[in-house]
Coordinates of C-alpha atoms in Angstrom, one line a residue:
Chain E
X1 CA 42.9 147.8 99.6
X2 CA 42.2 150.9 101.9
X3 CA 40.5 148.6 104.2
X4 CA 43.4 146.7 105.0
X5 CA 46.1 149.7 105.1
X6 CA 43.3 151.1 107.9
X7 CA 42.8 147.9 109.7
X8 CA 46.7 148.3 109.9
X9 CA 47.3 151.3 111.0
X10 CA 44.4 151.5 113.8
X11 CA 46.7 148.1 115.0
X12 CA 50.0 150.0 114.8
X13 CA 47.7 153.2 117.2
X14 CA 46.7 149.7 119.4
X15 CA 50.1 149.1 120.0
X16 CA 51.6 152.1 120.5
X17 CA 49.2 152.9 123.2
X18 CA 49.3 150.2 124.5
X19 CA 53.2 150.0 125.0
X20 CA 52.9 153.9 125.9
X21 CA 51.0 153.5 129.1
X22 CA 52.9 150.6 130.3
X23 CA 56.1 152.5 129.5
X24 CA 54.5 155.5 131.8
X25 CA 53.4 152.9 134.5
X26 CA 56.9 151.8 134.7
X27 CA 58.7 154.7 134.8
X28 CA 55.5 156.4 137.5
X29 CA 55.9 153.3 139.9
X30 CA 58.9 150.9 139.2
X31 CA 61.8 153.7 138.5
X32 CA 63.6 155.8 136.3
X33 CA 67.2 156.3 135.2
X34 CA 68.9 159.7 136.2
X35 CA 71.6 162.0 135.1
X36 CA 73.3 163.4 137.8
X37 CA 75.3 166.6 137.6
X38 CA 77.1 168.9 140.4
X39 CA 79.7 168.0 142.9
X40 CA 77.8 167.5 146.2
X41 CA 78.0 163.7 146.2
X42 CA 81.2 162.9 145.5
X43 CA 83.2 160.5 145.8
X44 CA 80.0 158.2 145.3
X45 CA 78.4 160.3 142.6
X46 CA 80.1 162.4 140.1
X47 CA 79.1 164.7 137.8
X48 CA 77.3 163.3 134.4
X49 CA 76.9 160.0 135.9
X50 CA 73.6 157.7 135.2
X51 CA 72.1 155.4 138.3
X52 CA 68.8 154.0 138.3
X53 CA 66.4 155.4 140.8
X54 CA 63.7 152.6 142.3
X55 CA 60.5 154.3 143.3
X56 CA 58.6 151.2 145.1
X57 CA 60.5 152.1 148.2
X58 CA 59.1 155.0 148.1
X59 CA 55.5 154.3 147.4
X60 CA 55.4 151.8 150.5
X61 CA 57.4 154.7 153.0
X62 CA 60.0 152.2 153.2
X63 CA 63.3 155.2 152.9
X64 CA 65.6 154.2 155.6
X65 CA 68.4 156.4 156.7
X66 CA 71.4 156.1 154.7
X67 CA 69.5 155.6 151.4
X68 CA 70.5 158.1 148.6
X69 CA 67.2 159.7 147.6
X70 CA 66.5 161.4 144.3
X71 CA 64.1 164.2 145.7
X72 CA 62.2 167.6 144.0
X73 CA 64.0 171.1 144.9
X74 CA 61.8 172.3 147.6
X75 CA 62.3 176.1 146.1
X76 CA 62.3 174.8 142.6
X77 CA 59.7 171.8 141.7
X78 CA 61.1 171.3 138.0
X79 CA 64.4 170.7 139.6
X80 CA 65.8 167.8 141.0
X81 CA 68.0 167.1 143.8
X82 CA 70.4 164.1 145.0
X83 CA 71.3 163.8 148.3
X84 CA 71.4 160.9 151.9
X85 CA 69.1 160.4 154.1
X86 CA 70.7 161.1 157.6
X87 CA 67.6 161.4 159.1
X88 CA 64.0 160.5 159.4
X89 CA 61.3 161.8 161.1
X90 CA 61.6 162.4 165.1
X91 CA 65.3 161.7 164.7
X92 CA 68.0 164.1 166.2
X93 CA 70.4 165.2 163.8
X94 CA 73.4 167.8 164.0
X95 CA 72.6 170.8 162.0
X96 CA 75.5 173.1 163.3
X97 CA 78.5 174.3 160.2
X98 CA 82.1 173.1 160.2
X99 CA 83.4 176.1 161.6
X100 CA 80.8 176.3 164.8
X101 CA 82.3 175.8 168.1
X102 CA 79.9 173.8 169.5
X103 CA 77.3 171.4 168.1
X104 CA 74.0 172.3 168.0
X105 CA 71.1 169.3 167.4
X106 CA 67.9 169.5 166.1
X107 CA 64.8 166.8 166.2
X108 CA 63.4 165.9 162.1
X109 CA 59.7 167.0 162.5
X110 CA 56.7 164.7 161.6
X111 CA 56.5 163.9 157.5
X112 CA 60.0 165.1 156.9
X113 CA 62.9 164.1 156.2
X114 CA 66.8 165.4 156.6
X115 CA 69.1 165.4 153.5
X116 CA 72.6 165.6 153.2
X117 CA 75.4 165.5 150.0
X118 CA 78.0 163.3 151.2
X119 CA 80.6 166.5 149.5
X120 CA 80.1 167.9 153.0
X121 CA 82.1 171.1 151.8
X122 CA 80.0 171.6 148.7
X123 CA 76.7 171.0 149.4
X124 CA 73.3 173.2 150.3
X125 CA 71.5 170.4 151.5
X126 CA 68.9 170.4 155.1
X127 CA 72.3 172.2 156.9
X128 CA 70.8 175.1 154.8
X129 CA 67.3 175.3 154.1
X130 CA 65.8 173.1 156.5
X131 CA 63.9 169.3 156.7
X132 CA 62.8 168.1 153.5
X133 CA 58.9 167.0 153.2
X134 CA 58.9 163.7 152.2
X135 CA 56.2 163.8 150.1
X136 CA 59.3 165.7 147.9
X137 CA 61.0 162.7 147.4
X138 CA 60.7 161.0 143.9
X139 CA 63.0 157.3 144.9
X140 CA 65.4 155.8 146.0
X141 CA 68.9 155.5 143.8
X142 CA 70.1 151.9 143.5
X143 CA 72.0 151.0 141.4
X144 CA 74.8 152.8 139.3
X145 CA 74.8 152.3 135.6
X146 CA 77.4 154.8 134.2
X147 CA 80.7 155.2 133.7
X148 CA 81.2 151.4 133.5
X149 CA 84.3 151.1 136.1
X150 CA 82.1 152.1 138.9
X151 CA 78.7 150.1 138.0
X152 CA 77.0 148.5 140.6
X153 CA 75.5 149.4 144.6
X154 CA 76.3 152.3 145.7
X155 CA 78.9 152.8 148.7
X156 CA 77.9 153.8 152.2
X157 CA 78.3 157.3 153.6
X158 CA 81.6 158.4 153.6
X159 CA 81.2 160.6 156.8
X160 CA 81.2 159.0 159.5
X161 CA 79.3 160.2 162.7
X162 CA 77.0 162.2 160.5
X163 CA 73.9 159.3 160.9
X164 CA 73.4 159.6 164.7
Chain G
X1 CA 46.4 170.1 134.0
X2 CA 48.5 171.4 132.4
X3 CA 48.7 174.1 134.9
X4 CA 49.9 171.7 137.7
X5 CA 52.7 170.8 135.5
X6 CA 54.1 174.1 134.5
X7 CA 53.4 174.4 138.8
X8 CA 51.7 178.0 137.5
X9 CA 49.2 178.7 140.2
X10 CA 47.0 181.9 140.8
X11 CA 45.8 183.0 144.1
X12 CA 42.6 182.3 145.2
X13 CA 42.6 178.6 143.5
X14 CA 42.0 175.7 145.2
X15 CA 45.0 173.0 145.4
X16 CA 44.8 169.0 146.5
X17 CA 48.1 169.0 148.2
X18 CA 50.4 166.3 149.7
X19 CA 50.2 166.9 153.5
X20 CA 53.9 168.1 154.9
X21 CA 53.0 165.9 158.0
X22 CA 51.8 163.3 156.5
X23 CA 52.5 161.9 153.3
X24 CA 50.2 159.9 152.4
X25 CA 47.5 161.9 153.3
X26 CA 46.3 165.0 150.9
X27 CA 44.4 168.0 151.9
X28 CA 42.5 170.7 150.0
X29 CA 43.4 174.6 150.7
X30 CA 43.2 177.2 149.4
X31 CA 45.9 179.4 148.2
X32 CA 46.1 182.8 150.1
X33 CA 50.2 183.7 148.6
X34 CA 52.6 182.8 146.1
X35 CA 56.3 183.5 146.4
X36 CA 57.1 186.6 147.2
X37 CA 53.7 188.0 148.5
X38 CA 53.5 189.3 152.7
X39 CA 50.6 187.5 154.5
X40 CA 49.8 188.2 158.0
X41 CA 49.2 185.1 159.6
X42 CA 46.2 183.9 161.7
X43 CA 48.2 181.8 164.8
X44 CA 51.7 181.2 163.1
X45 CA 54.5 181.8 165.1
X46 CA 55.4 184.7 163.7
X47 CA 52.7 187.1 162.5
X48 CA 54.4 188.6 159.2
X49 CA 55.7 186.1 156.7
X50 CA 57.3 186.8 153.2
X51 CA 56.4 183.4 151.4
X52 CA 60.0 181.7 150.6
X53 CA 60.8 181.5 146.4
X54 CA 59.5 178.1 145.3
X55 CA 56.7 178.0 148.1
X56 CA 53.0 178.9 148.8
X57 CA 50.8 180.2 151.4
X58 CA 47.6 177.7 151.8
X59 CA 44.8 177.8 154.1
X60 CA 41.2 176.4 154.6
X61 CA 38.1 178.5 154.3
X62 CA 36.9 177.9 157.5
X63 CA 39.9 179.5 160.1
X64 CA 40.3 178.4 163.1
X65 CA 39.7 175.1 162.5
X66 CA 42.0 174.3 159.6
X67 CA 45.3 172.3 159.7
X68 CA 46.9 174.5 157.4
X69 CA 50.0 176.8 156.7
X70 CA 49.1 178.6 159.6
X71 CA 50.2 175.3 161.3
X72 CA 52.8 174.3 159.2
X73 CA 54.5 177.1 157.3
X74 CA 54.6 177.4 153.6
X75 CA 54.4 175.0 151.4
X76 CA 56.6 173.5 148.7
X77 CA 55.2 173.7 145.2
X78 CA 56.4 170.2 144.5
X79 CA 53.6 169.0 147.3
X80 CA 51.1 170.1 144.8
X81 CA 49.2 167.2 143.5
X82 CA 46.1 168.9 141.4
X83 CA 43.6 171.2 140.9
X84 CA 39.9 170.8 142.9
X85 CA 37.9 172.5 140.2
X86 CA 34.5 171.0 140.9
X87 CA 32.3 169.0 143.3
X88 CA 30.9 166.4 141.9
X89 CA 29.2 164.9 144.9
X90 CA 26.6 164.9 146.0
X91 CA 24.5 166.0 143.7
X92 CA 22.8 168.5 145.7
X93 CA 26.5 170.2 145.3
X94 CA 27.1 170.0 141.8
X95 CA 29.2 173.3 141.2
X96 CA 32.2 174.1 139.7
X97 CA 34.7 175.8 142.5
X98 CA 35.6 179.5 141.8
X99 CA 38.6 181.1 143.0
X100 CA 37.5 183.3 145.1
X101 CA 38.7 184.5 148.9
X102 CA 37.2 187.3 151.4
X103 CA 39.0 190.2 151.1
X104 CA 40.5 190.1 155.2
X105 CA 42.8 187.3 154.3
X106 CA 44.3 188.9 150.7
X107 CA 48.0 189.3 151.1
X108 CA 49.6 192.6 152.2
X109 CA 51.8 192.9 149.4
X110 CA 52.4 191.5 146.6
X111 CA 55.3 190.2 144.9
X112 CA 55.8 193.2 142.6
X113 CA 55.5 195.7 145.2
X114 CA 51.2 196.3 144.9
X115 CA 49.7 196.3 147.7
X116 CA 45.8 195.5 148.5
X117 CA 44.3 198.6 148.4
X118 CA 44.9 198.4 144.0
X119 CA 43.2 195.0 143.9
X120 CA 40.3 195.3 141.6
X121 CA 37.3 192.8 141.4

């Protein structure tokens, strides 16, 4: 009788493990559903929406500019950040405010990456602190899953000029 | 691990970290600063740096000849990728790797305000 609750339960522990590490191998390379909150990328993110964030793209180095890129806070590493790619590496991008009077340009260094909210007014993104490594970034959102009447791709930049 | 995780690093330990210029590469520095802490650097463009909140100060043992924060600034915690805490070959090296940094390249000051001269062995 014991035997057979114990041949059971070291089954049930089979399982479990072994539906544990594929859940983990999914979620480390295939993707991962998000929560976003905050305001910088409206109108095609608002707050307490859910996408799905694909990391394959990721894992090959195949972000392209204009992707939206779920990325680690480069001050904080247990916070997340959503923002565009405008730029990759050895691109020029314009890193000058709204209010300046002229433009100023700057080149993306090697291994970085520059990010940008598409809420240009309220948004610290690479206008502020700077390129982002892009060994920071964690994938590549995708798809939109939440709220319902916007599921689906996600639009393109809603700045236009920004991507040079 | 579970260090890496909590991204709760002492000086002096030796980190496998995502390279800033490249990304899939990974190097192995050492960490001279956390946030907060004043280094004087060895060839960075400026010579005094407060290390930025969220960041860390990394360099190889042998100066001169490393490609390390004194190239590339600080570094973003979220580059770190482990922990080197032994050598396992070859054999001839078998050790387990101490924290442990000469005393010329210990931060100015730290990020509560002590400075060097306090530092007890």
């Amino acid at each position: 009788m014991f035997r057979g609750f114990f041949v059971k339960t070291i089954g049930f522990v089979g399982y479990t493990i072994q539906y544990g590490c594929i859940a983990h191998c999914a979620f480390e390379y295939i993707g991962e559903f998000v929560s976003c909150s905050g305001p910088s990328m409206e109108p095609t993110i608002t707050n307490h929406d859910v996408v799905f964030s694909e990391r394959v793209s990721r894992n090959l180095c195949r972000i392209q500019k204009g992707d939206i890129v779920i990325a680690k806070s480069p001050f904080d590493p247990k916070m997340n950040i959503c923002k565009r790619v405008i730029g990759l590496e050895g691109d020029k991008v314009c890193n000058s405010g709204p209010s300046d009077v002229f433009k100023t340009h700057t080149y993306v260094p090697r291994g970085h990456v520059w990010l940008e909210g598409d809420n240009l007014r309220n948004s610290t993104d690479s206008r502020s602190y700077g390129p982002v490594p892009y060994a920071l970034i964690r994938g590549r959102v995708c798809l939109k899953l939440w709220p319902p009447q916007s599921f689906g791709v996600l639009a393109e930049s809603p700045n236009d000029g920004r991507i040079l | 691990l579970c260090g890496i995780k909590n991204y709760n690093y002492r000086t002096l330990q030796l980190l496998n970290v995502k390279s800033p210029k490249d990304p899939r590469q990974k190097i192995i520095k050492r960490v001279i600063g956390i946030e907060g802490d004043f280094i004087k650097t060895l060839g960075y463009k400026n010579r005094y740096v407060r290390v930025p909140d969220g960041h860390l100060w990394i360099e190889g043992d042998h100066h001169g000849h490393s490609f390390d924060s004194n190239t590339f600034g600080p570094v973003s915690r979220g580059l770190v990728h482990g922990r080197a805490s032994h050598i396992i070959w070859p054999p001839s090296r078998w050790q387990r790797i101490e924290p442990s940094v000469p005393p010329e390249r210990r931060p100015l000051l730290n990020r509560d305000g002590a400075t060097e001269d306090g530092y007890d062995d």
